[in-house]
Amino acid sequence: SGCRPPRLSGSSWTWHTMLLSLLGVRRGLLSGAASWSRMLHSSSAVSEPAAPKAVALSKLKDNFNDATSVTYLEELEKRFNEDPKSVDRTWASFFTNLNRGVSGEAIAEAFDAFEKGQITSPMMHASLSTQTIQESMRLILLVRSFQVMGHFAAELDPLKLDSRLPPQELDPAYWGFTESDLDREFFLGNWNQAGFLAEGRPIRTLREILTRLRETYCSTTGYEYMHMPDRDKCNWVRERIETIEAPAFSKKEKLNILDRLAWSDMFENFLANKYTAAKRFGLEGAESLIPGMKALIDRAADLGVDNIVIGMPHRGRLNVLANVVRKPMSQIFSEFSGAPSTATSGEYTGSGDVKYHLGTSFSRPTSSGKQVYLSLVANPSHLEAVNTVVLGKARAKQHYDEDELRTRCMPILLHGDGAFSGQGIVYETLDMSQLVDYTVGGCIHLVVNNQVAFTTDPKDGRSSPYCTDVAKSVMVPIFHVNNDDVEAVVRVCQLSAEWRQAWKTDVVVDLVCYRKHGHNEIDEPMFTQPLMYKKIKVHRNAHQQYVDILLAEGSISKEEVKTTHDKILATLNTEFDAGKSYVPKKKDWLASHWQGFMSPAQLSRIRNTGVHEQVLRQVGMAITELPATFVPHKQIKKVYELRRAMIESGEGIDWGMAEALAFATLLSEGNHVRMSGQDVERGTFSHRHALIHDQTTGAKYVPLSHVYPGQKPHDFIVSNSSLSEYGVLGFELGYSMENPNSLVLWEAQFGDFSNTAQVIFDQFLSSGESKWLRQTGLVCLLPHGYDGQGPEHSSARLERFLQMCDEDPYQMPQVDEAQWFTGSHLGTQTQNVNWQVVNVTTPANYFHVLRRQVHRQFRKPLIVMSPKNLLRHPKCKSPLYEFDDLPDDAGIVGVRFKRLIMDDTGAMPKTRAPRPTEEESFKRVVFCSGKVFYDLHAEREKTGQDQKNEVAIVRLEQLAPFPFDLIVRELRRYPNAEVVWCQEEHANQGAYFHVQPRLVSCMMAEGTPIPVGGRVKYAGRSPCASTATGYSKVHAQEQAQLVDQALDLDF
């Protein structure tokens, strides 16, 4: 019985396989075992069995292939039941399969196939023969459950306060598997999936499957990616996270991570010790952000990124400035003093801002030796407001660097958990991510998840499980990671950089952390989160934990840790001492394109905006010519035919054509022009038609992209935006800040809707230069005018923009009359004002004010109360000669925007000299602005007053900065005239409260009698809470009344 018997003649079964088959049958029979044994030892079923020999214990560990008798198998089985490890692993597998219900026949058949060379693993094959279709399906669903919901069971909370129960779908019992199935081998097929199912080992035990799934999806990182309806993207993620072995860092990499983590932690501790009572919005509790960000930047640089634009809130900003962007720490320490910067000669310092709002830029090397340019954009406390500003700046960088693949410039946005889920601008930002004229090729979002928003718990601050769930709307991956596992933080940050470069879409990293202090360092968090802060007080931070880990695994010694810490502390002390005597360097603009531009403290020369007539005609013909094969809509064809006739005749140029000429001439001079907003391609009022559609093929054609031969396709961009004001205005602001040699415009559908972007107007556009020394020439077109369309389609809230103007109404500018005709007589008046507000009434003046934005040595935002009614008003036309470079007035040098337009009655032609000939017959001068001029003018003609030379109508085309000099000139012209201000808006709105004190200042300066009470007479609507009436008849009555009041000398 010690040797293997020969094969049975006439049978394909070996003696061995018969033994296995019979043993399997024996399990089902309590009697007859002896007869089966006799059959195995004799050729005759009736022969007497020989007494079995004892089997040595050592033989019990023989290989499965050495089996020769039932007695032997019985002794092996007994031994296996006592201790499965006491038998050879092949026998252990055999008995395990029998215990699982695999029949002896199945095992015998499997070995038969094995000996024939048909399979390579008979035990596995026999085991799988009992796997049912239902088990296969349930197994696949189990795997998918981990891929979809495993993050709910991940160990994400460093404080372990998360009390959520894991989904029951992650329990194998939910799918019908029992304890006895854990070591059973299953076939797990692969259907076009990467990662776990594509390792080339489709057969494994349930225990191994569960272990791998839990390691991948339920550790300190939670992955959300299965919501993406793209198999290739999902496979890309799986390939990188469902790895055979967990990724591990080398010793050198670990020491680098430790160094960065130590800098992050010790910088905050240093500030806390030096400035105990100062608000700094420190990063304590989220220290892993710094090594994570630096690893992200390093990986991005390795993948081709050389320019990164960053936007972030105030928490951790100083740490990011110091340790990521590399702002000099001595400068940061100096800013804690709170003293204003000392201006050098010709330098503008502005009003300044708190240290945790400031930005900077720096070019720094990466760990692999590459260079990357980092810009941290300045921003206010209004959370998330900076988001689209960053994206716009990044898009502009890509445009000017011709980075069409969007691989070289990358934006990074940092968020707080409460803001990411609570602020609507976050969705506006995400929604723009794949729009053709707004995409930046993907933005990396880093959410510093404090698990509390100021004092509000997550359960009170959002309805979704995660603060990042809004990002699922645009089908991008979300990686949740525990801040206390710094290596996991570094890995997901690197993964996010790889994703962005590979797929050119957004990606979100949710850094689950805590806030060691309250909202700021002098806030008491125990008032509102006592349980959380009891945990925080005894919690060891990520730096301390990582030191312990590295010491335990022998990657570093205590002496090396001390050396690292001592070096950091010494550097901090050195920089602190240097900060006491720090002298700021001369302020510069973030982008090199701004070299040579003037600050408000530097006098800029006046440039003319007229264009040679030949150039006007040349570009005018080019932008009115459509391809011969293009089939425009018949009405659009007529529009372009009329525009061409305007150029040919030199007469009747309307608003839309004037704008097109401004764009075309700027393009021909090498400038970039970009316009966006809702419906801007056609224009809300169907007046622009900058992009037209072929009525047969649907093809698009942009005439302004064909101003001259060889024009680059994207030199002119006109793009309908998403239905967003806040987000899109921020984007265009960021775009305009990158390069001054451009005209960037945003147009509101109606000016009334611009107030949904009020944060951008208030916190950035009106005050950005004063707070952060950053100029912009952004143009905002806000359709405004009272046409009887009701309270939401009448007013762009002109009064708000004027109220934000920082000009002193009682301080008259110094006028150098010797420079009057050159336009340089006002010095730096325009440069000293924060922005310009105009209400233009002629196409030619609109042309010049747009060109003025570019033809200057400085940049200021321009707010235009753009017209609606005037777009097709028969009187609102301009001849071509008003666009050219030949002045129409004697003595004037060059052609420029007219800040004020004189009356067209009385002594003609009117002189523009500072001391004009007096016209004593005029009894009233009506100052007005915008569309109301045409109503006043028409009524004056209708009544014949224009022939009497009694009432002059003077238009203020520019309201801010106020044209003090020109108002004084008109007061000199009409020495006997009463001053009246006329407007369409209600008295508590419009320009009245802006012009009233300024008109009085001018009257006092010129000696004109001041009305009783010191108020200029007002002709307009009475005060009202609403901007306009909703009744057309009431509107008409109000309009007629205010016109009558303005012209009635008895009023």
PDB file of C-alpha atoms in Angstrom, residues 447-550:
ATOM      1  CA  VAL A 447     -11.241  71.363   0.309  1.00  0.00           C
ATOM      2  CA  VAL A 448      -9.892  72.004   3.804  1.00  0.00           C
ATOM      3  CA  ASN A 449     -12.691  70.209   5.597  1.00  0.00           C
ATOM      4  CA  ASN A 450     -12.755  71.485   9.177  1.00  0.00           C
ATOM      5  CA  GLN A 451     -15.968  69.539   9.825  1.00  0.00           C
ATOM      6  CA  VAL A 452     -17.449  72.782  11.106  1.00  0.00           C
ATOM      7  CA  ALA A 453     -18.309  76.074   9.384  1.00  0.00           C
ATOM      8  CA  PHE A 454     -17.509  78.913  11.818  1.00  0.00           C
ATOM      9  CA  THR A 455     -19.889  77.591  14.508  1.00  0.00           C
ATOM     10  CA  THR A 456     -22.261  75.549  12.330  1.00  0.00           C
ATOM     11  CA  ASP A 457     -22.170  71.754  12.374  1.00  0.00           C
ATOM     12  CA  PRO A 458     -22.303  69.930   9.019  1.00  0.00           C
ATOM     13  CA  LYS A 459     -25.762  68.505   9.760  1.00  0.00           C
ATOM     14  CA  ASP A 460     -27.052  72.071   9.985  1.00  0.00           C
ATOM     15  CA  GLY A 461     -25.065  73.359   7.040  1.00  0.00           C
ATOM     16  CA  ARG A 462     -25.808  70.960   4.223  1.00  0.00           C
ATOM     17  CA  SER A 463     -28.257  68.284   3.138  1.00  0.00           C
ATOM     18  CA  SER A 464     -25.750  66.031   1.396  1.00  0.00           C
ATOM     19  CA  PRO A 465     -23.449  63.407   2.962  1.00  0.00           C
ATOM     20  CA  TYR A 466     -20.315  65.247   1.887  1.00  0.00           C
ATOM     21  CA  CYS A 467     -19.530  68.905   1.439  1.00  0.00           C
ATOM     22  CA  THR A 468     -18.113  67.995  -1.985  1.00  0.00           C
ATOM     23  CA  ASP A 469     -21.247  66.400  -3.442  1.00  0.00           C
ATOM     24  CA  VAL A 470     -21.917  69.433  -5.644  1.00  0.00           C
ATOM     25  CA  ALA A 471     -18.892  68.385  -7.740  1.00  0.00           C
ATOM     26  CA  LYS A 472     -20.698  65.216  -8.805  1.00  0.00           C
ATOM     27  CA  SER A 473     -22.872  67.415 -11.009  1.00  0.00           C
ATOM     28  CA  VAL A 474     -19.997  67.768 -13.461  1.00  0.00           C
ATOM     29  CA  MET A 475     -18.888  64.130 -13.245  1.00  0.00           C
ATOM     30  CA  VAL A 476     -15.430  64.561 -11.758  1.00  0.00           C
ATOM     31  CA  PRO A 477     -13.632  62.324  -9.247  1.00  0.00           C
ATOM     32  CA  ILE A 478     -13.588  63.173  -5.560  1.00  0.00           C
ATOM     33  CA  PHE A 479     -10.883  61.896  -3.247  1.00  0.00           C
ATOM     34  CA  HIS A 480     -11.576  62.063   0.494  1.00  0.00           C
ATOM     35  CA  VAL A 481      -8.528  61.711   2.710  1.00  0.00           C
ATOM     36  CA  ASN A 482      -7.752  61.770   6.425  1.00  0.00           C
ATOM     37  CA  ASN A 483      -5.443  64.684   7.264  1.00  0.00           C
ATOM     38  CA  ASP A 484      -3.645  62.616   9.915  1.00  0.00           C
ATOM     39  CA  ASP A 485      -2.351  60.216   7.258  1.00  0.00           C
ATOM     40  CA  VAL A 486       0.072  62.567   5.563  1.00  0.00           C
ATOM     41  CA  GLU A 487       1.320  59.934   3.127  1.00  0.00           C
ATOM     42  CA  ALA A 488      -2.239  59.319   1.952  1.00  0.00           C
ATOM     43  CA  VAL A 489      -2.687  63.081   1.534  1.00  0.00           C
ATOM     44  CA  VAL A 490       0.445  63.267  -0.592  1.00  0.00           C
ATOM     45  CA  ARG A 491      -0.687  60.306  -2.716  1.00  0.00           C
ATOM     46  CA  VAL A 492      -4.119  61.717  -3.530  1.00  0.00           C
ATOM     47  CA  CYS A 493      -2.657  65.145  -4.268  1.00  0.00           C
ATOM     48  CA  GLN A 494      -0.244  63.545  -6.717  1.00  0.00           C
ATOM     49  CA  LEU A 495      -3.116  61.533  -8.168  1.00  0.00           C
ATOM     50  CA  SER A 496      -5.170  64.703  -8.644  1.00  0.00           C
ATOM     51  CA  ALA A 497      -2.331  66.316 -10.626  1.00  0.00           C
ATOM     52  CA  GLU A 498      -2.069  63.221 -12.804  1.00  0.00           C
ATOM     53  CA  TRP A 499      -5.834  63.219 -13.380  1.00  0.00           C
ATOM     54  CA  ARG A 500      -5.904  66.861 -14.388  1.00  0.00           C
ATOM     55  CA  GLN A 501      -3.087  66.459 -16.876  1.00  0.00           C
ATOM     56  CA  ALA A 502      -4.555  63.257 -18.304  1.00  0.00           C
ATOM     57  CA  TRP A 503      -8.229  64.241 -18.604  1.00  0.00           C
ATOM     58  CA  LYS A 504      -8.284  68.069 -18.559  1.00  0.00           C
ATOM     59  CA  THR A 505     -11.207  68.167 -16.146  1.00  0.00           C
ATOM     60  CA  ASP A 506     -11.650  69.263 -12.563  1.00  0.00           C
ATOM     61  CA  VAL A 507     -10.825  66.987  -9.633  1.00  0.00           C
ATOM     62  CA  VAL A 508     -11.629  67.408  -5.937  1.00  0.00           C
ATOM     63  CA  VAL A 509      -9.517  66.488  -2.908  1.00  0.00           C
ATOM     64  CA  ASP A 510     -11.469  66.558   0.354  1.00  0.00           C
ATOM     65  CA  LEU A 511      -8.922  66.944   3.163  1.00  0.00           C
ATOM     66  CA  VAL A 512     -10.862  65.833   6.231  1.00  0.00           C
ATOM     67  CA  CYS A 513      -9.231  67.571   9.173  1.00  0.00           C
ATOM     68  CA  TYR A 514     -10.161  69.753  12.125  1.00  0.00           C
ATOM     69  CA  ARG A 515      -9.648  73.315  13.296  1.00  0.00           C
ATOM     70  CA  LYS A 516      -7.495  73.454  16.399  1.00  0.00           C
ATOM     71  CA  HIS A 517      -8.752  76.889  17.409  1.00  0.00           C
ATOM     72  CA  GLY A 518     -12.054  78.607  16.785  1.00  0.00           C
ATOM     73  CA  HIS A 519     -12.866  80.535  13.629  1.00  0.00           C
ATOM     74  CA  ASN A 520      -9.770  82.512  14.515  1.00  0.00           C
ATOM     75  CA  GLU A 521      -7.203  82.251  17.262  1.00  0.00           C
ATOM     76  CA  ILE A 522      -9.057  84.482  19.724  1.00  0.00           C
ATOM     77  CA  ASP A 523     -12.413  82.776  19.248  1.00  0.00           C
ATOM     78  CA  GLU A 524     -13.743  80.283  21.834  1.00  0.00           C
ATOM     79  CA  PRO A 525     -14.993  77.121  20.059  1.00  0.00           C
ATOM     80  CA  MET A 526     -16.109  75.357  23.264  1.00  0.00           C
ATOM     81  CA  PHE A 527     -19.198  77.588  23.245  1.00  0.00           C
ATOM     82  CA  THR A 528     -20.657  75.691  20.315  1.00  0.00           C
ATOM     83  CA  GLN A 529     -18.640  72.465  19.773  1.00  0.00           C
ATOM     84  CA  PRO A 530     -17.662  71.273  23.283  1.00  0.00           C
ATOM     85  CA  LEU A 531     -17.353  67.567  22.463  1.00  0.00           C
ATOM     86  CA  MET A 532     -15.295  68.139  19.348  1.00  0.00           C
ATOM     87  CA  TYR A 533     -12.879  70.458  21.119  1.00  0.00           C
ATOM     88  CA  LYS A 534     -12.433  68.134  24.070  1.00  0.00           C
ATOM     89  CA  LYS A 535     -11.121  65.625  21.533  1.00  0.00           C
ATOM     90  CA  ILE A 536      -8.989  68.205  19.785  1.00  0.00           C
ATOM     91  CA  LYS A 537      -7.281  69.260  23.014  1.00  0.00           C
ATOM     92  CA  VAL A 538      -5.850  65.766  23.564  1.00  0.00           C
ATOM     93  CA  HIS A 539      -5.342  64.867  19.902  1.00  0.00           C
ATOM     94  CA  ARG A 540      -1.800  64.465  18.581  1.00  0.00           C
ATOM     95  CA  ASN A 541      -1.442  66.308  15.305  1.00  0.00           C
ATOM     96  CA  ALA A 542      -0.329  64.858  11.989  1.00  0.00           C
ATOM     97  CA  HIS A 543       3.260  65.991  12.465  1.00  0.00           C
ATOM     98  CA  GLN A 544       3.597  64.287  15.838  1.00  0.00           C
ATOM     99  CA  GLN A 545       1.964  61.114  14.576  1.00  0.00           C
ATOM    100  CA  TYR A 546       4.200  60.937  11.510  1.00  0.00           C
ATOM    101  CA  VAL A 547       7.335  61.344  13.591  1.00  0.00           C
ATOM    102  CA  ASP A 548       6.173  58.420  15.731  1.00  0.00           C
ATOM    103  CA  ILE A 549       5.530  56.288  12.641  1.00  0.00           C
ATOM    104  CA  LEU A 550       8.933  56.979  11.110  1.00  0.00           C
TER     105      LEU A 550
END
